[in-house]
mmCIF file of C-alpha atoms and ligand atoms in Angstrom:
data_model
loop_
_atom_site.group_PDB
_atom_site.id
_atom_site.type_symbol
_atom_site.label_atom_id
_atom_site.label_comp_id
_atom_site.label_asym_id
_atom_site.label_seq_id
_atom_site.Cartn_x
_atom_site.Cartn_y
_atom_site.Cartn_z
ATOM 1 C CA UNK A 236 0.000 0.000 0.000
ATOM 2 C CA UNK A 237 2.806 2.401 0.921
ATOM 3 C CA UNK A 238 4.599 1.817 -2.387
ATOM 4 C CA UNK A 239 1.369 2.561 -4.219
ATOM 5 C CA UNK A 240 0.778 5.850 -2.363
ATOM 6 C CA UNK A 241 4.290 6.961 -3.259
ATOM 7 C CA UNK A 242 3.703 6.117 -6.906
ATOM 8 C CA UNK A 243 0.444 8.022 -6.796
ATOM 9 C CA UNK A 244 2.198 11.044 -5.304
ATOM 10 C CA UNK A 245 4.832 11.048 -8.047
ATOM 11 C CA UNK A 246 2.102 10.680 -10.648
ATOM 12 C CA UNK A 247 0.156 13.574 -9.112
ATOM 13 C CA UNK A 248 3.232 15.798 -8.905
ATOM 14 C CA UNK A 249 4.002 15.196 -12.582
ATOM 15 C CA UNK A 250 0.445 15.995 -13.609
ATOM 16 C CA UNK A 251 0.184 19.139 -11.516
ATOM 17 C CA UNK A 252 3.523 20.403 -12.820
ATOM 18 C CA UNK A 253 2.091 20.196 -16.335
ATOM 19 C CA UNK A 254 -1.302 21.791 -15.490
ATOM 20 C CA UNK A 255 -1.872 25.293 -16.886
ATOM 21 C CA UNK A 256 -2.518 28.153 -14.458
ATOM 22 C CA UNK A 257 -6.279 28.663 -14.253
ATOM 23 C CA UNK A 258 -7.835 32.062 -14.818
ATOM 24 C CA UNK A 259 -10.093 33.280 -11.986
ATOM 25 C CA UNK A 260 -13.364 32.614 -13.812
ATOM 26 C CA UNK A 261 -12.338 29.050 -14.649
ATOM 27 C CA UNK A 262 -11.341 28.518 -11.048
ATOM 28 C CA UNK A 263 -14.809 29.548 -9.885
ATOM 29 C CA UNK A 264 -16.342 26.928 -12.149
ATOM 30 C CA UNK A 265 -13.884 24.278 -11.006
ATOM 31 C CA UNK A 266 -14.912 24.945 -7.408
ATOM 32 C CA UNK A 267 -18.451 23.832 -8.181
ATOM 33 C CA UNK A 268 -17.441 20.196 -8.652
ATOM 34 C CA UNK A 269 -15.390 17.843 -6.496
ATOM 35 C CA UNK A 270 -12.887 17.320 -9.315
ATOM 36 C CA UNK A 271 -13.850 20.102 -11.710
ATOM 37 C CA UNK A 272 -15.219 17.581 -14.240
ATOM 38 C CA UNK A 273 -18.606 17.056 -15.908
ATOM 39 C CA UNK A 274 -19.745 20.667 -15.668
ATOM 40 C CA UNK A 275 -22.422 19.651 -18.176
ATOM 41 C CA UNK A 276 -23.959 16.132 -18.160
ATOM 42 C CA UNK A 277 -21.461 13.595 -19.575
ATOM 43 C CA UNK A 278 -22.149 12.357 -23.115
ATOM 44 C CA UNK A 279 -20.808 9.214 -24.740
ATOM 45 C CA UNK A 280 -21.449 5.533 -25.355
ATOM 46 C CA UNK A 281 -21.446 2.494 -23.055
ATOM 47 C CA UNK A 282 -21.300 -1.149 -24.150
ATOM 48 C CA UNK A 283 -23.803 -2.650 -21.684
ATOM 49 C CA UNK A 284 -27.320 -2.016 -23.051
ATOM 50 C CA UNK A 285 -26.521 -3.599 -26.430
ATOM 51 C CA UNK A 286 -23.581 -5.941 -25.913
ATOM 52 C CA UNK A 287 -23.753 -6.875 -22.188
ATOM 53 C CA UNK A 288 -20.865 -9.324 -21.495
ATOM 54 C CA UNK A 289 -20.332 -9.925 -25.214
ATOM 55 C CA UNK A 290 -17.910 -6.990 -25.566
ATOM 56 C CA UNK A 291 -14.417 -7.093 -27.081
ATOM 57 C CA UNK A 292 -11.760 -4.763 -28.453
ATOM 58 C CA UNK A 293 -12.985 -4.950 -32.072
ATOM 59 C CA UNK A 294 -16.438 -3.761 -31.019
ATOM 60 C CA UNK A 295 -15.003 -0.881 -29.003
ATOM 61 C CA UNK A 296 -12.717 0.214 -31.848
ATOM 62 C CA UNK A 297 -15.516 -0.033 -34.418
ATOM 63 C CA UNK A 298 -17.770 2.000 -32.120
ATOM 64 C CA UNK A 299 -15.141 4.718 -31.689
ATOM 65 C CA UNK A 300 -14.702 4.849 -35.495
ATOM 66 C CA UNK A 301 -18.474 5.060 -35.988
ATOM 67 C CA UNK A 302 -18.800 7.817 -33.400
ATOM 68 C CA UNK A 303 -16.454 9.900 -35.510
ATOM 69 C CA UNK A 304 -17.937 8.933 -38.910
ATOM 70 C CA UNK A 305 -21.576 9.449 -37.826
ATOM 71 C CA UNK A 306 -20.914 12.924 -36.419
ATOM 72 C CA UNK A 307 -21.625 11.834 -32.844
ATOM 73 C CA UNK A 308 -18.222 12.940 -31.585
ATOM 74 C CA UNK A 309 -18.696 16.370 -33.106
ATOM 75 C CA UNK A 310 -22.211 16.555 -31.597
ATOM 76 C CA UNK A 311 -20.674 16.181 -28.127
ATOM 77 C CA UNK A 312 -20.583 12.422 -27.422
ATOM 78 C CA UNK A 313 -17.177 12.101 -25.848
ATOM 79 C CA UNK A 314 -16.718 9.085 -23.567
ATOM 80 C CA UNK A 315 -16.394 5.533 -24.945
ATOM 81 C CA UNK A 316 -17.049 3.345 -21.902
ATOM 82 C CA UNK A 317 -16.540 -0.430 -21.587
ATOM 83 C CA UNK A 318 -19.000 -1.761 -19.027
ATOM 84 C CA UNK A 319 -18.805 -5.098 -17.194
ATOM 85 C CA UNK A 320 -16.865 -8.217 -18.275
ATOM 86 C CA UNK A 321 -13.623 -6.727 -19.647
ATOM 87 C CA UNK A 322 -11.677 -8.098 -16.666
ATOM 88 C CA UNK A 323 -9.300 -11.017 -16.433
ATOM 89 C CA UNK A 324 -7.873 -12.210 -13.101
ATOM 90 C CA UNK A 325 -5.694 -10.152 -10.747
ATOM 91 C CA UNK A 326 -1.965 -10.825 -11.205
ATOM 92 C CA UNK A 327 0.385 -12.091 -8.481
ATOM 93 C CA UNK A 328 0.729 -8.546 -7.079
ATOM 94 C CA UNK A 329 -3.004 -7.926 -7.085
ATOM 95 C CA UNK A 330 -3.097 -5.742 -10.195
ATOM 96 C CA UNK A 331 -6.184 -6.185 -12.377
ATOM 97 C CA UNK A 332 -5.654 -7.542 -15.902
ATOM 98 C CA UNK A 333 -7.871 -7.575 -18.989
ATOM 99 C CA UNK A 334 -9.611 -10.674 -20.354
ATOM 100 C CA UNK A 335 -6.901 -11.855 -22.762
ATOM 101 C CA UNK A 336 -9.376 -13.476 -25.191
ATOM 102 C CA UNK A 337 -11.553 -10.411 -25.619
ATOM 103 C CA UNK A 338 -8.894 -7.724 -25.228
ATOM 104 C CA UNK A 339 -5.655 -9.310 -26.519
ATOM 105 C CA UNK A 340 -4.026 -5.903 -27.193
ATOM 106 C CA UNK A 341 -4.682 -4.784 -23.627
ATOM 107 C CA UNK A 342 -6.630 -1.854 -22.232
ATOM 108 C CA UNK A 343 -3.839 0.716 -22.595
ATOM 109 C CA UNK A 344 -3.657 0.121 -26.377
ATOM 110 C CA UNK A 345 -7.438 0.419 -26.624
ATOM 111 C CA UNK A 346 -7.467 3.667 -24.622
ATOM 112 C CA UNK A 347 -4.713 5.003 -26.890
ATOM 113 C CA UNK A 348 -6.797 4.109 -29.944
ATOM 114 C CA UNK A 349 -9.913 5.825 -28.554
ATOM 115 C CA UNK A 350 -7.844 8.919 -27.707
ATOM 116 C CA UNK A 351 -6.366 8.939 -31.221
ATOM 117 C CA UNK A 352 -9.929 9.341 -32.544
ATOM 118 C CA UNK A 353 -10.403 12.485 -30.449
ATOM 119 C CA UNK A 354 -12.563 10.692 -27.868
ATOM 120 C CA UNK A 355 -12.183 9.856 -24.164
ATOM 121 C CA UNK A 356 -12.038 6.404 -22.634
ATOM 122 C CA UNK A 357 -14.016 4.905 -19.766
ATOM 123 C CA UNK A 358 -14.095 1.673 -17.851
ATOM 124 C CA UNK A 359 -16.212 -0.158 -15.230
ATOM 125 C CA UNK A 360 -15.619 -1.632 -11.791
ATOM 126 C CA UNK A 361 -17.574 -2.413 -8.645
ATOM 127 C CA UNK A 362 -17.367 -1.506 -4.954
ATOM 128 C CA UNK A 363 -17.771 -5.157 -3.923
ATOM 129 C CA UNK A 364 -15.635 -8.283 -4.179
ATOM 130 C CA UNK A 365 -17.203 -9.150 -7.548
ATOM 131 C CA UNK A 366 -18.834 -7.128 -10.320
ATOM 132 C CA UNK A 367 -22.451 -7.830 -11.260
ATOM 133 C CA UNK A 368 -21.076 -10.055 -14.060
ATOM 134 C CA UNK A 369 -18.924 -12.003 -11.575
ATOM 135 C CA UNK A 370 -15.542 -10.436 -12.468
ATOM 136 C CA UNK A 371 -13.099 -9.160 -9.802
ATOM 137 C CA UNK A 372 -14.441 -6.066 -8.008
ATOM 138 C CA UNK A 373 -12.317 -3.288 -6.491
ATOM 139 C CA UNK A 374 -13.049 -3.834 -2.788
ATOM 140 C CA UNK A 375 -9.684 -3.814 -0.995
ATOM 141 C CA UNK A 376 -7.878 -2.816 -4.223
ATOM 142 C CA UNK A 377 -9.248 0.700 -4.700
ATOM 143 C CA UNK A 378 -5.963 2.671 -4.734
ATOM 144 C CA UNK A 379 -4.207 0.015 -6.796
ATOM 145 C CA UNK A 380 -7.037 -0.044 -9.362
ATOM 146 C CA UNK A 381 -7.270 3.756 -9.607
ATOM 147 C CA UNK A 382 -3.538 3.879 -10.271
ATOM 148 C CA UNK A 383 -3.851 1.178 -12.941
ATOM 149 C CA UNK A 384 -6.679 3.088 -14.633
ATOM 150 C CA UNK A 385 -4.608 6.290 -14.590
ATOM 151 C CA UNK A 386 -1.659 4.463 -16.161
ATOM 152 C CA UNK A 387 -3.935 3.075 -18.877
ATOM 153 C CA UNK A 388 -5.313 6.551 -19.668
ATOM 154 C CA UNK A 389 -8.824 6.048 -18.297
ATOM 155 C CA UNK A 390 -10.948 9.239 -18.234
ATOM 156 C CA UNK A 391 -14.217 7.894 -16.746
ATOM 157 C CA UNK A 392 -15.031 5.192 -14.186
ATOM 158 C CA UNK A 393 -18.482 3.654 -13.730
ATOM 159 C CA UNK A 394 -18.542 2.049 -10.277
ATOM 160 C CA UNK A 395 -21.243 -0.539 -9.561
ATOM 161 C CA UNK A 396 -22.734 -1.951 -6.344
ATOM 162 C CA UNK A 397 -22.939 -5.773 -6.616
ATOM 163 C CA UNK A 398 -21.450 -8.158 -3.983
ATOM 164 C CA UNK A 399 -20.957 -5.342 -1.472
ATOM 165 C CA UNK A 400 -22.381 -7.283 1.504
ATOM 166 C CA UNK A 401 -22.952 -4.883 4.390
ATOM 167 C CA UNK A 402 -20.610 -2.166 3.048
ATOM 168 C CA UNK A 403 -21.755 1.388 3.656
ATOM 169 C CA UNK A 404 -22.334 3.113 0.311
ATOM 170 C CA UNK A 405 -21.196 6.555 1.428
ATOM 171 C CA UNK A 406 -17.922 5.155 2.735
ATOM 172 C CA UNK A 407 -17.322 2.796 -0.198
ATOM 173 C CA UNK A 408 -17.817 5.505 -2.832
ATOM 174 C CA UNK A 409 -15.717 8.004 -0.819
ATOM 175 C CA UNK A 410 -12.794 5.558 -0.838
ATOM 176 C CA UNK A 411 -12.835 5.192 -4.630
ATOM 177 C CA UNK A 412 -13.364 8.955 -5.091
ATOM 178 C CA UNK A 413 -10.239 9.541 -3.002
ATOM 179 C CA UNK A 414 -8.301 6.862 -4.897
ATOM 180 C CA UNK A 415 -9.199 8.500 -8.219
ATOM 181 C CA UNK A 416 -8.129 11.920 -6.908
ATOM 182 C CA UNK A 417 -4.841 10.474 -5.694
ATOM 183 C CA UNK A 418 -4.193 8.789 -9.047
ATOM 184 C CA UNK A 419 -3.370 12.242 -10.364
ATOM 185 C CA UNK A 420 -5.471 11.811 -13.524
ATOM 186 C CA UNK A 421 -8.789 13.643 -14.032
ATOM 187 C CA UNK A 422 -11.347 10.801 -14.042
ATOM 188 C CA UNK A 423 -15.115 11.353 -14.135
ATOM 189 C CA UNK A 424 -16.666 9.284 -11.332
ATOM 190 C CA UNK A 425 -19.990 7.649 -12.256
ATOM 191 C CA UNK A 426 -21.661 6.093 -9.200
ATOM 192 C CA UNK A 427 -23.954 3.153 -10.015
ATOM 193 C CA UNK A 428 -25.620 2.416 -6.691
ATOM 194 C CA UNK A 429 -29.181 2.398 -8.133
ATOM 195 C CA UNK A 430 -30.461 5.027 -5.675
ATOM 196 C CA UNK A 431 -30.724 2.545 -2.794
ATOM 197 C CA UNK A 432 -28.898 4.759 -0.262
ATOM 198 C CA UNK A 433 -30.231 8.032 -1.777
ATOM 199 C CA UNK A 434 -26.848 9.326 -3.068
ATOM 200 C CA UNK A 435 -28.431 12.635 -4.126
ATOM 201 C CA UNK A 436 -28.485 13.509 -0.396
ATOM 202 C CA UNK A 437 -24.749 12.978 0.203
ATOM 203 C CA UNK A 438 -22.731 12.413 -2.975
ATOM 204 C CA UNK A 439 -22.384 15.947 -4.370
ATOM 205 C CA UNK A 440 -18.704 16.055 -3.422
ATOM 206 C CA UNK A 441 -18.104 12.358 -4.121
ATOM 207 C CA UNK A 442 -19.308 11.552 -7.635
ATOM 208 C CA UNK A 443 -19.983 13.453 -10.832
ATOM 209 C CA UNK A 444 -23.160 11.453 -11.465
ATOM 210 C CA UNK A 445 -25.152 8.885 -9.526
ATOM 211 C CA UNK A 446 -27.723 6.397 -10.721
ATOM 212 C CA UNK A 447 -31.124 7.143 -9.186
ATOM 213 C CA UNK A 448 -32.877 3.893 -10.164
ATOM 214 C CA UNK A 449 -32.451 0.241 -11.063
ATOM 215 C CA UNK A 450 -31.579 -0.654 -14.648
ATOM 216 C CA UNK A 451 -33.429 0.736 -17.635
ATOM 217 C CA UNK A 452 -35.528 -1.712 -19.673
ATOM 218 C CA UNK A 453 -35.956 -1.101 -23.425
ATOM 219 C CA UNK A 454 -39.688 -0.409 -23.232
ATOM 220 C CA UNK A 455 -41.867 2.692 -22.968
ATOM 221 C CA UNK A 456 -44.146 1.579 -20.135
ATOM 222 C CA UNK A 457 -44.170 -2.232 -19.894
ATOM 223 C CA UNK A 458 -42.422 -3.759 -16.929
ATOM 224 C CA UNK A 459 -40.189 -6.773 -17.476
ATOM 225 C CA UNK A 460 -41.820 -9.351 -15.225
ATOM 226 C CA UNK A 461 -38.706 -11.529 -15.026
ATOM 227 C CA UNK A 462 -36.453 -8.747 -13.685
ATOM 228 C CA UNK A 463 -37.894 -6.601 -10.933
ATOM 229 C CA UNK A 464 -34.824 -4.328 -10.871
ATOM 230 C CA UNK A 465 -35.445 -3.250 -14.494
ATOM 231 C CA UNK A 466 -37.728 -0.310 -15.270
ATOM 232 C CA UNK A 467 -39.357 1.002 -18.461
ATOM 233 C CA UNK A 468 -38.836 4.648 -19.446
ATOM 234 C CA UNK A 469 -41.990 6.035 -17.791
ATOM 235 C CA UNK A 470 -41.171 4.383 -14.428
ATOM 236 C CA UNK A 471 -37.625 5.784 -14.510
ATOM 237 C CA UNK A 472 -38.957 9.239 -15.330
ATOM 238 C CA UNK A 473 -41.305 9.129 -12.330
ATOM 239 C CA UNK A 474 -38.466 8.085 -10.009
ATOM 240 C CA UNK A 475 -35.925 10.619 -11.328
ATOM 241 C CA UNK A 476 -38.120 13.697 -11.858
ATOM 242 C CA UNK A 477 -38.751 14.561 -8.166
ATOM 243 C CA UNK A 478 -34.977 14.697 -7.562
ATOM 244 C CA UNK A 479 -34.500 17.680 -9.888
ATOM 245 C CA UNK A 480 -33.243 20.087 -7.215
ATOM 246 C CA UNK A 481 -30.237 17.864 -6.348
ATOM 247 C CA UNK A 482 -28.596 18.065 -9.799
ATOM 248 C CA UNK A 483 -26.155 20.716 -10.958
ATOM 249 C CA UNK A 484 -22.810 21.293 -12.693
ATOM 250 C CA UNK A 485 -20.433 18.487 -11.725
ATOM 251 C CA UNK A 486 -23.055 16.381 -9.914
ATOM 252 C CA UNK A 487 -25.927 14.903 -11.929
ATOM 253 C CA UNK A 488 -28.855 12.583 -11.339
ATOM 254 C CA UNK A 489 -28.366 9.590 -13.669
ATOM 255 C CA UNK A 490 -31.591 7.852 -14.794
ATOM 256 C CA UNK A 491 -29.439 5.241 -16.635
ATOM 257 C CA UNK A 492 -28.138 4.962 -20.165
ATOM 258 C CA UNK A 493 -30.091 5.414 -23.376
ATOM 259 C CA UNK A 494 -31.913 2.578 -25.145
ATOM 260 C CA UNK A 495 -32.480 4.621 -28.337
ATOM 261 C CA UNK A 496 -31.914 2.298 -31.313
ATOM 262 C CA UNK A 497 -32.059 -1.011 -29.428
ATOM 263 C CA UNK A 498 -35.405 -2.063 -30.927
ATOM 264 C CA UNK A 499 -37.855 -2.217 -27.999
ATOM 265 C CA UNK A 500 -39.628 1.089 -28.671
ATOM 266 C CA UNK A 501 -41.161 2.971 -31.620
ATOM 267 C CA UNK A 502 -39.421 6.057 -33.092
ATOM 268 C CA UNK A 503 -41.974 8.292 -31.290
ATOM 269 C CA UNK A 504 -41.213 6.552 -27.970
ATOM 270 C CA UNK A 505 -37.463 6.884 -28.524
ATOM 271 C CA UNK A 506 -37.919 10.606 -29.282
ATOM 272 C CA UNK A 507 -39.797 10.892 -25.955
ATOM 273 C CA UNK A 508 -37.070 8.957 -24.111
ATOM 274 C CA UNK A 509 -34.326 11.195 -25.547
ATOM 275 C CA UNK A 510 -36.291 14.435 -24.958
ATOM 276 C CA UNK A 511 -37.141 13.522 -21.352
ATOM 277 C CA UNK A 512 -33.477 12.708 -20.640
ATOM 278 C CA UNK A 513 -32.486 16.111 -22.085
ATOM 279 C CA UNK A 514 -35.140 17.889 -19.994
ATOM 280 C CA UNK A 515 -33.799 16.070 -16.894
ATOM 281 C CA UNK A 516 -30.201 17.182 -17.663
ATOM 282 C CA UNK A 517 -29.355 13.472 -17.668
ATOM 283 C CA UNK A 518 -26.070 12.038 -18.888
ATOM 284 C CA UNK A 519 -26.591 11.156 -22.570
ATOM 285 C CA UNK A 520 -24.800 7.818 -22.818
ATOM 286 C CA UNK A 521 -25.894 6.020 -25.992
ATOM 287 C CA UNK A 522 -26.371 2.271 -25.509
ATOM 288 C CA UNK A 523 -26.936 1.034 -29.067
ATOM 289 C CA UNK A 524 -24.770 -0.457 -31.833
ATOM 290 C CA UNK A 525 -23.399 2.818 -33.231
ATOM 291 C CA UNK A 526 -21.596 1.102 -36.122
ATOM 292 C CA UNK A 527 -24.892 -0.281 -37.476
ATOM 293 C CA UNK A 528 -27.562 2.263 -36.521
ATOM 294 C CA UNK A 529 -30.408 3.220 -38.861
ATOM 295 C CA UNK A 530 -31.368 6.706 -40.059
ATOM 296 C CA UNK A 531 -34.158 7.103 -37.491
ATOM 297 C CA UNK A 532 -31.818 6.323 -34.579
ATOM 298 C CA UNK A 533 -29.197 8.679 -35.985
ATOM 299 C CA UNK A 534 -31.713 11.517 -36.347
ATOM 300 C CA UNK A 535 -32.654 11.166 -32.665
ATOM 301 C CA UNK A 536 -29.162 10.854 -31.175
ATOM 302 C CA UNK A 537 -27.894 13.690 -33.396
ATOM 303 C CA UNK A 538 -30.686 16.207 -32.734
ATOM 304 C CA UNK A 539 -28.450 19.166 -31.847
ATOM 305 C CA UNK A 540 -31.345 21.325 -30.601
ATOM 306 C CA UNK A 541 -32.349 18.695 -28.030
ATOM 307 C CA UNK A 542 -28.713 18.015 -27.077
ATOM 308 C CA UNK A 543 -28.295 21.769 -26.450
ATOM 309 C CA UNK A 544 -31.136 21.646 -23.916
ATOM 310 C CA UNK A 545 -29.395 18.815 -22.052
ATOM 311 C CA UNK A 546 -25.996 20.525 -22.215
ATOM 312 C CA UNK A 547 -27.159 24.010 -21.238
ATOM 313 C CA UNK A 548 -24.517 25.668 -19.070
ATOM 314 C CA UNK A 549 -26.911 26.641 -16.250
ATOM 315 C CA UNK A 550 -27.142 22.938 -15.448
ATOM 316 C CA UNK A 551 -30.654 23.065 -13.984
ATOM 317 C CA UNK A 552 -32.634 19.822 -14.192
ATOM 318 C CA UNK A 553 -36.075 20.443 -15.691
ATOM 319 C CA UNK A 554 -39.264 19.110 -14.145
ATOM 320 C CA UNK A 555 -42.989 18.600 -14.646
ATOM 321 C CA UNK A 556 -45.184 21.659 -14.078
ATOM 322 C CA UNK A 557 -48.558 20.251 -15.231
ATOM 323 C CA UNK A 558 -49.998 16.739 -15.009
ATOM 324 C CA UNK A 559 -53.487 16.282 -16.405
ATOM 325 C CA UNK A 560 -54.295 12.583 -16.825
ATOM 326 C CA UNK A 561 -51.837 11.312 -19.415
ATOM 327 C CA UNK A 562 -50.870 14.816 -20.624
ATOM 328 C CA UNK A 563 -47.866 16.539 -19.082
ATOM 329 C CA UNK A 564 -46.006 19.832 -19.437
ATOM 330 C CA UNK A 565 -42.365 20.142 -18.411
ATOM 331 C CA UNK A 566 -40.016 23.154 -18.287
ATOM 332 C CA UNK A 567 -36.251 23.572 -17.988
ATOM 333 C CA UNK A 568 -34.657 26.996 -17.466
ATOM 334 C CA UNK A 569 -31.770 27.682 -19.858
ATOM 335 C CA UNK A 570 -28.979 30.274 -19.932
ATOM 336 C CA UNK A 571 -29.832 33.877 -20.940
ATOM 337 C CA UNK A 572 -33.432 33.656 -19.768
ATOM 338 C CA UNK A 573 -34.443 31.014 -22.325
ATOM 339 C CA UNK A 574 -36.686 28.079 -21.410
ATOM 340 C CA UNK A 575 -37.198 24.597 -22.863
ATOM 341 C CA UNK A 576 -40.787 23.310 -22.857
ATOM 342 C CA UNK A 577 -41.861 19.700 -23.311
ATOM 343 C CA UNK A 578 -45.426 18.589 -24.016
ATOM 344 C CA UNK A 579 -45.550 14.846 -23.235
ATOM 345 C CA UNK A 580 -48.432 12.524 -24.113
ATOM 346 C CA UNK A 581 -48.306 9.225 -22.205
ATOM 347 C CA UNK A 582 -51.688 8.209 -23.592
ATOM 348 C CA UNK A 583 -52.653 5.708 -26.272
ATOM 349 C CA UNK A 584 -54.331 8.356 -28.490
ATOM 350 C CA UNK A 585 -53.082 11.633 -29.993
ATOM 351 C CA UNK A 586 -53.869 14.581 -27.700
ATOM 352 C CA UNK A 587 -53.818 18.350 -27.844
ATOM 353 C CA UNK A 588 -51.626 19.600 -25.018
ATOM 354 C CA UNK A 589 -51.480 23.290 -24.103
ATOM 355 C CA UNK A 590 -49.648 25.425 -21.560
ATOM 356 C CA UNK A 591 -50.206 29.040 -20.582
ATOM 357 C CA UNK A 592 -47.520 31.619 -19.816
ATOM 358 C CA UNK A 593 -48.548 31.375 -16.173
ATOM 359 C CA UNK A 594 -48.136 27.590 -16.081
ATOM 360 C CA UNK A 595 -44.742 27.949 -17.737
ATOM 361 C CA UNK A 596 -43.712 30.959 -15.582
ATOM 362 C CA UNK A 597 -42.477 32.680 -18.759
ATOM 363 C CA UNK A 598 -43.801 35.799 -20.450
ATOM 364 C CA UNK A 599 -45.169 34.826 -23.886
ATOM 365 C CA UNK A 600 -45.414 37.813 -26.211
ATOM 366 C CA UNK A 601 -45.450 38.230 -29.969
ATOM 367 C CA UNK A 602 -41.742 38.973 -29.759
ATOM 368 C CA UNK A 603 -40.879 35.716 -27.981
ATOM 369 C CA UNK A 604 -38.824 33.524 -30.316
ATOM 370 C CA UNK A 605 -40.027 29.944 -30.349
ATOM 371 C CA UNK A 606 -38.315 26.975 -32.011
ATOM 372 C CA UNK A 607 -39.795 23.534 -32.548
ATOM 373 C CA UNK A 608 -36.902 21.228 -31.599
ATOM 374 C CA UNK A 609 -38.177 18.138 -33.441
ATOM 375 C CA UNK A 610 -39.779 20.022 -36.362
ATOM 376 C CA UNK A 611 -36.491 21.917 -36.758
ATOM 377 C CA UNK A 612 -38.198 25.216 -37.529
ATOM 378 C CA UNK A 613 -39.055 28.506 -35.896
ATOM 379 C CA UNK A 614 -42.745 28.886 -35.106
ATOM 380 C CA UNK A 615 -44.864 31.961 -34.481
ATOM 381 C CA UNK A 616 -46.602 32.351 -31.124
ATOM 382 C CA UNK A 617 -50.251 33.164 -31.855
ATOM 383 C CA UNK A 618 -51.367 33.991 -28.301
ATOM 384 C CA UNK A 619 -50.003 33.794 -24.764
ATOM 385 C CA UNK A 620 -50.069 29.989 -24.759
ATOM 386 C CA UNK A 621 -48.324 27.054 -26.385
ATOM 387 C CA UNK A 622 -50.403 24.301 -27.890
ATOM 388 C CA UNK A 623 -49.679 21.257 -30.037
ATOM 389 C CA UNK A 624 -51.262 18.028 -31.171
ATOM 390 C CA UNK A 625 -48.962 15.359 -29.717
ATOM 391 C CA UNK A 626 -48.913 11.774 -31.033
ATOM 392 C CA UNK A 627 -49.524 8.819 -28.685
ATOM 393 C CA UNK A 628 -46.477 8.187 -26.427
ATOM 394 C CA UNK A 629 -44.904 11.225 -28.097
ATOM 395 C CA UNK A 630 -43.609 14.689 -27.341
ATOM 396 C CA UNK A 631 -43.503 18.179 -28.771
ATOM 397 C CA UNK A 632 -40.498 20.163 -27.598
ATOM 398 C CA UNK A 633 -39.823 23.880 -27.872
ATOM 399 C CA UNK A 634 -37.215 26.419 -26.969
ATOM 400 C CA UNK A 635 -38.440 29.895 -25.993
ATOM 401 C CA UNK A 636 -36.135 32.886 -26.142
ATOM 402 C CA UNK A 637 -37.733 35.938 -24.563
ATOM 403 C CA UNK A 638 -37.770 39.099 -26.678
ATOM 404 C CA UNK A 639 -34.486 40.932 -26.886
ATOM 405 C CA UNK A 640 -32.155 38.101 -25.844
ATOM 406 C CA UNK A 641 -29.441 36.708 -28.030
ATOM 407 C CA UNK A 642 -28.922 33.007 -28.656
HETATM 408 C C1 GLA B 133 -25.672 -3.401 -13.080
HETATM 409 C C2 GLA B 133 -25.684 -1.974 -13.604
HETATM 410 C C3 GLA B 133 -25.792 -1.993 -15.123
HETATM 411 C C4 GLA B 133 -24.615 -2.759 -15.713
HETATM 412 C C5 GLA B 133 -24.565 -4.175 -15.111
HETATM 413 C C6 GLA B 133 -23.287 -4.896 -15.492
HETATM 414 O O1 GLA B 133 -26.891 -4.050 -13.314
HETATM 415 O O2 GLA B 133 -26.741 -1.246 -13.047
HETATM 416 O O3 GLA B 133 -25.819 -0.679 -15.649
HETATM 417 O O4 GLA B 133 -23.421 -2.073 -15.432
HETATM 418 O O5 GLA B 133 -24.622 -4.151 -13.695
HETATM 419 O O6 GLA B 133 -23.230 -6.190 -14.960
#
């Protein structure tokens, strides 16, 4: 342990020596987060939702290539994250190794490849003895693992909660947060504790994002009867929405990764899923096969207007302001006095959904600029209300810029 701390100190000293001096304004922003990272919700791709344990280095390389070729990298998707099952055994000194069949070139070479494509690289571990997929967890090896990740060039760690026995979540996540800090490399810390110990109440200075629910299930509203920890989109929304006041720059509620493009929902339902995640300032971590996605999936994941709502620099999580049966209205304040508005129809039939200026807490005048974020056009406000016919399970989404403000 002592040898490892010394290594970490040398590593940290080298990194700090190379760090640029921060201007005052940047420093203020850095102070908002425990490690100065994820000042807007992280965006990227994770292997789990599509590939589960069937992940290997060819898939990760092909995904990184496709993220560049499809325009996803340039749209803001940054982190390429390998989830569970990349691990081999620990070596004689306790250092974690990669599964030699699936990752014969090793993790460092893969991280180098991902970096060479202008992307960042992420990996997965667990606070218990074993990961959820039965691979070695980090319990008792936290500082050693964080140092290994730093040496490999890891930029993002997702840290799960299987096989933790009676471990205390606050303590377990604090240990890995400290280990990552001491590694000397900036590493986004994604806590995957499923909301069991209410991390939104205590993890603001521990993690950059924390899961608020069990796993997402690729369905709009149908529960998977075989897996009671898995939730369809509407259930996740109802669990994550009330937590809106706990999110902010550097510390986000995480309602789990995207299922867009995985086949369990219609295009309208996937547009709703993506829009609701953007309104909730959720991490946008694609979970589909990027190298083989269809045009509909691409048009959803690459909707720059919706991504801009998610990535707004104020970092305020939006929430529901009206619920009338299966019709809902949501708002999210944006920088420069702008507001995003979502009209969401959970019902089985098309519905007209309307919202008044009072319900939205925004002045609506003839000079208000309004953009339809799925229609990709500016629309004229006819009176002091917003109204749209919304398809079943669908959304209409708008951005309002009050008169006289610049975009
Ligand atoms: C848990 C997590 C998932 C995924 C799997 C991997 O279920 O919540 O997101 O990481 O483990 O085994």
